[in-house]
Tab-separated table of C-alpha atoms in Angstrom:
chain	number	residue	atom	x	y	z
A	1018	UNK	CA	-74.331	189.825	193.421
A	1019	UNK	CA	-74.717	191.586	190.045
A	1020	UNK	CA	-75.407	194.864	191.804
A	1021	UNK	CA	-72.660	194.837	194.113
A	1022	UNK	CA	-69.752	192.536	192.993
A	1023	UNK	CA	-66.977	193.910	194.491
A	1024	UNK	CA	-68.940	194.190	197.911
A	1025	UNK	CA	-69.042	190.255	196.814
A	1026	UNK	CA	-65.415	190.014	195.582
A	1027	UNK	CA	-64.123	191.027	198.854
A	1028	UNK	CA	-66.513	189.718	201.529
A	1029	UNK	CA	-65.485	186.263	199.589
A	1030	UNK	CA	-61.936	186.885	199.812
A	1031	UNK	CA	-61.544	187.807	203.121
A	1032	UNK	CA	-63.731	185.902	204.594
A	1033	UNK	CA	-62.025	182.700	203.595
A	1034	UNK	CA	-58.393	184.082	204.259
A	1035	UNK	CA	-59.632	185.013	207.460
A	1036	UNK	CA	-61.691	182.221	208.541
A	1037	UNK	CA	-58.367	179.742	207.231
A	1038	UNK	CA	-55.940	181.731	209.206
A	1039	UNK	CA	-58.421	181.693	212.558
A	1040	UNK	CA	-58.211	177.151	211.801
A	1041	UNK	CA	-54.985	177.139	211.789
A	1042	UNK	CA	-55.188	177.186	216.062
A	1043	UNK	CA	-57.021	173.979	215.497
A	1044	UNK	CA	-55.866	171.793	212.899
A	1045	UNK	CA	-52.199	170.647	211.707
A	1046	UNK	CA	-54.196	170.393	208.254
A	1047	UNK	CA	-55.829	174.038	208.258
A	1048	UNK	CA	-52.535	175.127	208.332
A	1049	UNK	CA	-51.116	173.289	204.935
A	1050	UNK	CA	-54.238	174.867	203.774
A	1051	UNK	CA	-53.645	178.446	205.204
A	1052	UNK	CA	-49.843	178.383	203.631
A	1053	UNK	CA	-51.457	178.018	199.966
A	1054	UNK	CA	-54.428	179.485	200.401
A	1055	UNK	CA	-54.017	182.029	198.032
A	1056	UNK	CA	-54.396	179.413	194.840
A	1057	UNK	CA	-57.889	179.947	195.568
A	1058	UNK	CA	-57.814	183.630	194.532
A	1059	UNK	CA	-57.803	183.274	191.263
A	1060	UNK	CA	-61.036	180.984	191.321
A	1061	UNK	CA	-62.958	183.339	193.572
A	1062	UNK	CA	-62.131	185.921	191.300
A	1063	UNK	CA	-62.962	184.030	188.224
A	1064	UNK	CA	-65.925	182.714	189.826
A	1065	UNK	CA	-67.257	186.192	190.897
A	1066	UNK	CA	-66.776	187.789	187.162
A	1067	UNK	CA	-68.126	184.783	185.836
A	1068	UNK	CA	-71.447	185.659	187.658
A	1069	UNK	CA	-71.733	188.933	187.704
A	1070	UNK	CA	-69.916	189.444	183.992
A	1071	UNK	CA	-70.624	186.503	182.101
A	1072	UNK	CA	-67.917	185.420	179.903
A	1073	UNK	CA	-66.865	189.166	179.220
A	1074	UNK	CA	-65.536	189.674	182.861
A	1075	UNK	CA	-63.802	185.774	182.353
A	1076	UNK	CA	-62.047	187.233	178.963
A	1077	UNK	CA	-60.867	190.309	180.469
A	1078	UNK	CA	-59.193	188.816	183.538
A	1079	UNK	CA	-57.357	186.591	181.224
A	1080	UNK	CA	-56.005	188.060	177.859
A	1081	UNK	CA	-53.994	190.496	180.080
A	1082	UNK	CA	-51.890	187.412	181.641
A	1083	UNK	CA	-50.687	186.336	177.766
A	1084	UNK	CA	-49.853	190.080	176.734
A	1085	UNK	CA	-46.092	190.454	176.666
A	1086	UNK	CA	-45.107	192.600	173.395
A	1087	UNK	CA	-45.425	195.545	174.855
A	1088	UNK	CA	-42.240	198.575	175.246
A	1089	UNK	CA	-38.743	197.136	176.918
A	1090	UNK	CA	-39.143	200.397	179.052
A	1091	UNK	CA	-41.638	198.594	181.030
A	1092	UNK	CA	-39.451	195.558	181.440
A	1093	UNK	CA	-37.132	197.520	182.552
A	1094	UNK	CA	-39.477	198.844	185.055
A	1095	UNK	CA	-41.032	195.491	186.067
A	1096	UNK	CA	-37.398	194.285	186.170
A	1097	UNK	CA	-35.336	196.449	187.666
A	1098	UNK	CA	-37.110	198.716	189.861
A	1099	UNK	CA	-37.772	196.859	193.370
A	1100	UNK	CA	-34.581	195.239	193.517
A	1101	UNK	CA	-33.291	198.751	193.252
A	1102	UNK	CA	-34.932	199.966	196.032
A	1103	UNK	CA	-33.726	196.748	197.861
A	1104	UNK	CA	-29.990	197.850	197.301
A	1105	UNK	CA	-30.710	201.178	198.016
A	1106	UNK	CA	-32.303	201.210	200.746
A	1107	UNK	CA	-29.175	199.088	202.149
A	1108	UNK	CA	-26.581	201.829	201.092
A	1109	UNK	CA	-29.112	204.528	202.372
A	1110	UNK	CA	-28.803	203.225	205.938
A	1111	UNK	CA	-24.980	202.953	205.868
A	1112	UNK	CA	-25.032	206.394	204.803
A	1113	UNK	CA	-27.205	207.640	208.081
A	1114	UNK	CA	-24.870	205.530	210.281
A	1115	UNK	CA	-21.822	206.911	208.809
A	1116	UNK	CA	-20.685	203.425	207.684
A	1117	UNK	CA	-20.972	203.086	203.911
A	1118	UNK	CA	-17.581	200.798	203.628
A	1119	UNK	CA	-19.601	198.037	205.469
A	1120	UNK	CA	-20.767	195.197	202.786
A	1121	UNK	CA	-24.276	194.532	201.972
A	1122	UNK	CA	-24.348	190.466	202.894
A	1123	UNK	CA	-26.121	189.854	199.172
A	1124	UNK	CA	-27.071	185.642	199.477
A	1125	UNK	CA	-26.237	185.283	195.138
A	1126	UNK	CA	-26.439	181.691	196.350
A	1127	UNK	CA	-30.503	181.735	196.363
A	1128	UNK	CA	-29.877	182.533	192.374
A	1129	UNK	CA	-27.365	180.370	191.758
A	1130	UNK	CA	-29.345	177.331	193.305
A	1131	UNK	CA	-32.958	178.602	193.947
A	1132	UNK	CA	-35.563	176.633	195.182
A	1133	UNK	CA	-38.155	175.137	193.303
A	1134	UNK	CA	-40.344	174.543	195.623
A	1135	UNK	CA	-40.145	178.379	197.120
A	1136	UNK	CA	-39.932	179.577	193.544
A	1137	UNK	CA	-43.202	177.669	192.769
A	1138	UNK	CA	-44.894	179.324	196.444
A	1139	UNK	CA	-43.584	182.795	194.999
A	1140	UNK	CA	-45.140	182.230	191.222
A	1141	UNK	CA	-48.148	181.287	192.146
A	1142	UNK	CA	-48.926	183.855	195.004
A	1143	UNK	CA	-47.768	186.479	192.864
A	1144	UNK	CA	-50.294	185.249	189.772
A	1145	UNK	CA	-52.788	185.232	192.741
A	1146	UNK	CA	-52.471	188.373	193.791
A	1147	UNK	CA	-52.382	189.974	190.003
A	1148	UNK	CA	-55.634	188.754	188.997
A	1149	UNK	CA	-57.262	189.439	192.651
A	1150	UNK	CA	-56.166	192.874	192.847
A	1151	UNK	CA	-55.135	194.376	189.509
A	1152	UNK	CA	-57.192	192.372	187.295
A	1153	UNK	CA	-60.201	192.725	188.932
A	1154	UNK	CA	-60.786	195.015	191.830
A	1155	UNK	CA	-58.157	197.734	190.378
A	1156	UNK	CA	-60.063	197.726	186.787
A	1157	UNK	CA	-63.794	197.635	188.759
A	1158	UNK	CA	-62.680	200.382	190.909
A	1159	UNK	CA	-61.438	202.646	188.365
A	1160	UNK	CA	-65.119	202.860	186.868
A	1161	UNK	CA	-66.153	204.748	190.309
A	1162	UNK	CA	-62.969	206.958	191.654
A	1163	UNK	CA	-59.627	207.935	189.787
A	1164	UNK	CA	-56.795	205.749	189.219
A	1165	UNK	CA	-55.277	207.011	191.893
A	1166	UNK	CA	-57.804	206.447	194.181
A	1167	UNK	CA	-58.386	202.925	192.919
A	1168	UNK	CA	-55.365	202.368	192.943
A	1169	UNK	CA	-54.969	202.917	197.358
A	1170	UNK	CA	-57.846	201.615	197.913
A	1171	UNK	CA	-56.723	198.208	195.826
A	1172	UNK	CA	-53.433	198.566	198.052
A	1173	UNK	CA	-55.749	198.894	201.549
A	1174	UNK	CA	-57.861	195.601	200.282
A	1175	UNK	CA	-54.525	193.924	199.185
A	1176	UNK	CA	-52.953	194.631	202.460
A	1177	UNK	CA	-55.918	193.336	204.335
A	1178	UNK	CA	-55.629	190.371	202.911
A	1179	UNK	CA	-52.153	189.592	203.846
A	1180	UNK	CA	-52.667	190.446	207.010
A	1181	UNK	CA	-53.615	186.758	208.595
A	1182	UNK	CA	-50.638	185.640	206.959
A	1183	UNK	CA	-48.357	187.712	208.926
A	1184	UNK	CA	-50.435	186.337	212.352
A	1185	UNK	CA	-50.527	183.052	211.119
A	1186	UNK	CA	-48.434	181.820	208.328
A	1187	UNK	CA	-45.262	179.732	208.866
A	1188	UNK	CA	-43.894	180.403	205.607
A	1189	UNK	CA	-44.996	183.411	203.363
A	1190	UNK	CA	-44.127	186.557	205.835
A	1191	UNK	CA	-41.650	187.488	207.628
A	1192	UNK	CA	-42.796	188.040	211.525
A	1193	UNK	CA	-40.245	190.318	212.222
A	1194	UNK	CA	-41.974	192.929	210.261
A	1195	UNK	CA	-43.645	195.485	212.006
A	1196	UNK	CA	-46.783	195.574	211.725
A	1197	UNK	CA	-47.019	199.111	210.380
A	1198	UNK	CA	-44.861	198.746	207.988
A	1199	UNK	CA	-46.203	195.713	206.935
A	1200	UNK	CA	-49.715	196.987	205.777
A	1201	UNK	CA	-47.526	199.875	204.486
A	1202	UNK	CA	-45.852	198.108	201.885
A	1203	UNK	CA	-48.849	196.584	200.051
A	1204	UNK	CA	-50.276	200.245	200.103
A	1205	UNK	CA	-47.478	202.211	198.641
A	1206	UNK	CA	-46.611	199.268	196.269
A	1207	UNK	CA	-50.249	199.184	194.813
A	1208	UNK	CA	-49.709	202.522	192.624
A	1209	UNK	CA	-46.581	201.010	190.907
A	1210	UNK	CA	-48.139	198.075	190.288
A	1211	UNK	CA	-51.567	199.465	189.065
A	1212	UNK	CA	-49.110	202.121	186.861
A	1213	UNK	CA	-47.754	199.131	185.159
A	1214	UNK	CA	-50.679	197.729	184.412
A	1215	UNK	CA	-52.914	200.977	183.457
A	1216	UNK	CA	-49.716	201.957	181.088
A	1217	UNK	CA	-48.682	198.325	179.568
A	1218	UNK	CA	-51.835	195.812	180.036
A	1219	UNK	CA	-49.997	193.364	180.544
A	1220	UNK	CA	-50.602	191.207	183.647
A	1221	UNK	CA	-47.922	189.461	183.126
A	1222	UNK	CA	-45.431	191.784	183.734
A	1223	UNK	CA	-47.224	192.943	187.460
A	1224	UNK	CA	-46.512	188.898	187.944
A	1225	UNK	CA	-43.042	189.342	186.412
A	1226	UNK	CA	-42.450	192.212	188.911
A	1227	UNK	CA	-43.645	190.449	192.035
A	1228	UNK	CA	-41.963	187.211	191.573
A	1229	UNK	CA	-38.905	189.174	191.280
A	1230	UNK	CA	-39.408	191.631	194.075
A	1231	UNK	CA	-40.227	188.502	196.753
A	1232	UNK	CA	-37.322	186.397	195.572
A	1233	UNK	CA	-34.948	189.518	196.025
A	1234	UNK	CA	-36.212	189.332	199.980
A	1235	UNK	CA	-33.764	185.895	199.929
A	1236	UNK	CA	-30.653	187.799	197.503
A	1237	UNK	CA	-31.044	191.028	199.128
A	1238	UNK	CA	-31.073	191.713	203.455
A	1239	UNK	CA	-34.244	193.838	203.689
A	1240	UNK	CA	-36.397	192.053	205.986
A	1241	UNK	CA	-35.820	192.688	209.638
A	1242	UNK	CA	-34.114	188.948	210.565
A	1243	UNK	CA	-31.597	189.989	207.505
A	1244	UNK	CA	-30.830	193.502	207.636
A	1245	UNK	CA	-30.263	193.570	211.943
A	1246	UNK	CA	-33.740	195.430	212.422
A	1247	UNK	CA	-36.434	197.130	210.616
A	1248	UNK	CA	-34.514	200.265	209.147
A	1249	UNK	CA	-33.766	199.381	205.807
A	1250	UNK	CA	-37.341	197.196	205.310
A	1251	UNK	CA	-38.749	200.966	206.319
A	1252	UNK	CA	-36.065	202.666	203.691
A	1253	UNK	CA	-37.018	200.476	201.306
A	1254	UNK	CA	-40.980	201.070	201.768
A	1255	UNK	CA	-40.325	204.774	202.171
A	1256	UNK	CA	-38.689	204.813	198.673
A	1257	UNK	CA	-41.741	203.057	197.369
A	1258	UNK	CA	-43.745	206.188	198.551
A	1259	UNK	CA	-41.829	208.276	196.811
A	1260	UNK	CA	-41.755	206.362	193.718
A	1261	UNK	CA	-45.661	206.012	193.222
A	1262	UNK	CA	-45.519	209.780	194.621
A	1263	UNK	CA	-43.620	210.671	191.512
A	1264	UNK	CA	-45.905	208.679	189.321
A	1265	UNK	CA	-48.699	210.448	190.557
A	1266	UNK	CA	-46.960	213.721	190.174
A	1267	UNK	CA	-45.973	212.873	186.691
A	1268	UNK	CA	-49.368	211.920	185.578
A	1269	UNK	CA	-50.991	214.915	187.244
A	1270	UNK	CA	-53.993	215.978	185.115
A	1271	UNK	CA	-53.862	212.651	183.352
A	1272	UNK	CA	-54.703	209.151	183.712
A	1273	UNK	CA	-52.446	207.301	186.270
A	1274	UNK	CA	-51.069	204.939	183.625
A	1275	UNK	CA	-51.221	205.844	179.801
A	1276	UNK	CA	-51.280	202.810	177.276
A	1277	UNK	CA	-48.743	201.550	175.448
């Protein structure tokens, strides 16, 4: 395990979000399992660094998760900057179709009286997915390719991942989401995220940025059942593109994410 612990990391990972997803067809219980499946993420993870990087790798998955003074740009950023693709992506596709006067359908009901139980499924996914993706395989991969690099490849493994959940899951994706477009989005959202967390080390704001982004899905009509079709789910992915595009163009020569 020592000499190959990300070959470990994510034959663990997948193999027990795929074997859950393949019990759901059998059992009523596999599938309360399946829909939280991801709490055991973090103890993979934890488990694998613990092994293969003593208390070292433990340390380093978890200081970054209580590291919040760090610039209100990248607040702003963590904040700000899905949601704005959300809207945008809306406006964009009244603007092809020649009908910008027509209202985006924003539900500010979902802030007003959110639910705690989805907020809860939301939090703890999103802390999941930090510390499985970012906070170890990102950081692991950046000792054998460029940031860059890493930071697809972490996107490709994070999209994998998800992938039973859109086959099987009741609850966590949307089914009306091509495919395509699907593994897209974890691809070309990967570079933001890793950005953030090369340039602020702070885990908690990638967490801070996810929790927001999937709550906007119930506030803003993105997702194919909300927004009449696919269109605006692919706007919105497109513009993700672009924006880790222009990270990468902006750091050209450097590292992906400088600190701060």
């Amino acid at each position: 395990m020592q000499r190959h612990p990300i070959a470990w990391f994510l034959a663990l990972t997948m193999s027990l979000q795929y074997g859950l997803g393949i019990l759901t067809r059998f059992s009523p219980i596999a599938q309360e399992i399946f829909e939280w499946g991801f709490s055991a993420l973090p103890l993979v993870t934890l488990l694998v660094a613990g092994l293969t990087e003593g208390k070292p790798g433990v340390k380093g998955l978890l200081a970054p998760l209580v590291r919040w003074r760090v610039h209100p740009y990248y607040y702003l950023f963590a904040i700000f900057l899905l949601p704005g693709f959300f809207v945008l992506s809306n406006y964009v596709e009244r603007l092809f179709q020649g009908d910008l006067s027509r209202p985006v359908p924003f539900t500010f009901w979902a802030l007003i009286y959110p639910d705690a139980q989805l907020a809860a499924l939301i939090t703890c996914a999103s802390v999941a997915d930090e510390m499985a993706w970012f906070g170890y395989l990102f950081v692991r991969l950046q000792r054998r390719y460029s940031q860059v690099a890493a930071s697809l490849i972490t996107g490709v493994c994070w999209a994998l991942w998800y992938i039973p959940m859109l086959l099987f899951s009741t609850t966590v994706a949307d089914r009306t989401v091509p495919p395509v477009y699907f593994v897209l989005n974890f691809i070309l959202l990967a570079p933001l995220c890793a950005w953030l967390y090369q340039s602020s080390k702070s885990a908690l704001l990638v967490i801070a940025m996810n929790v927001i982004a999937n709550y906007a899905y119930f506030v803003i009509p993105v997702l194919p059942q909300d927004a009449g079709g696919p269109t605006v789910f692919a706007l919105k992915v497109l513009m993700m593109g672009l924006g880790s595009a222009f990270l990468i163009w902006l750091g050209r020569g450097k590292q992906l994410g400088a600190g701060g």
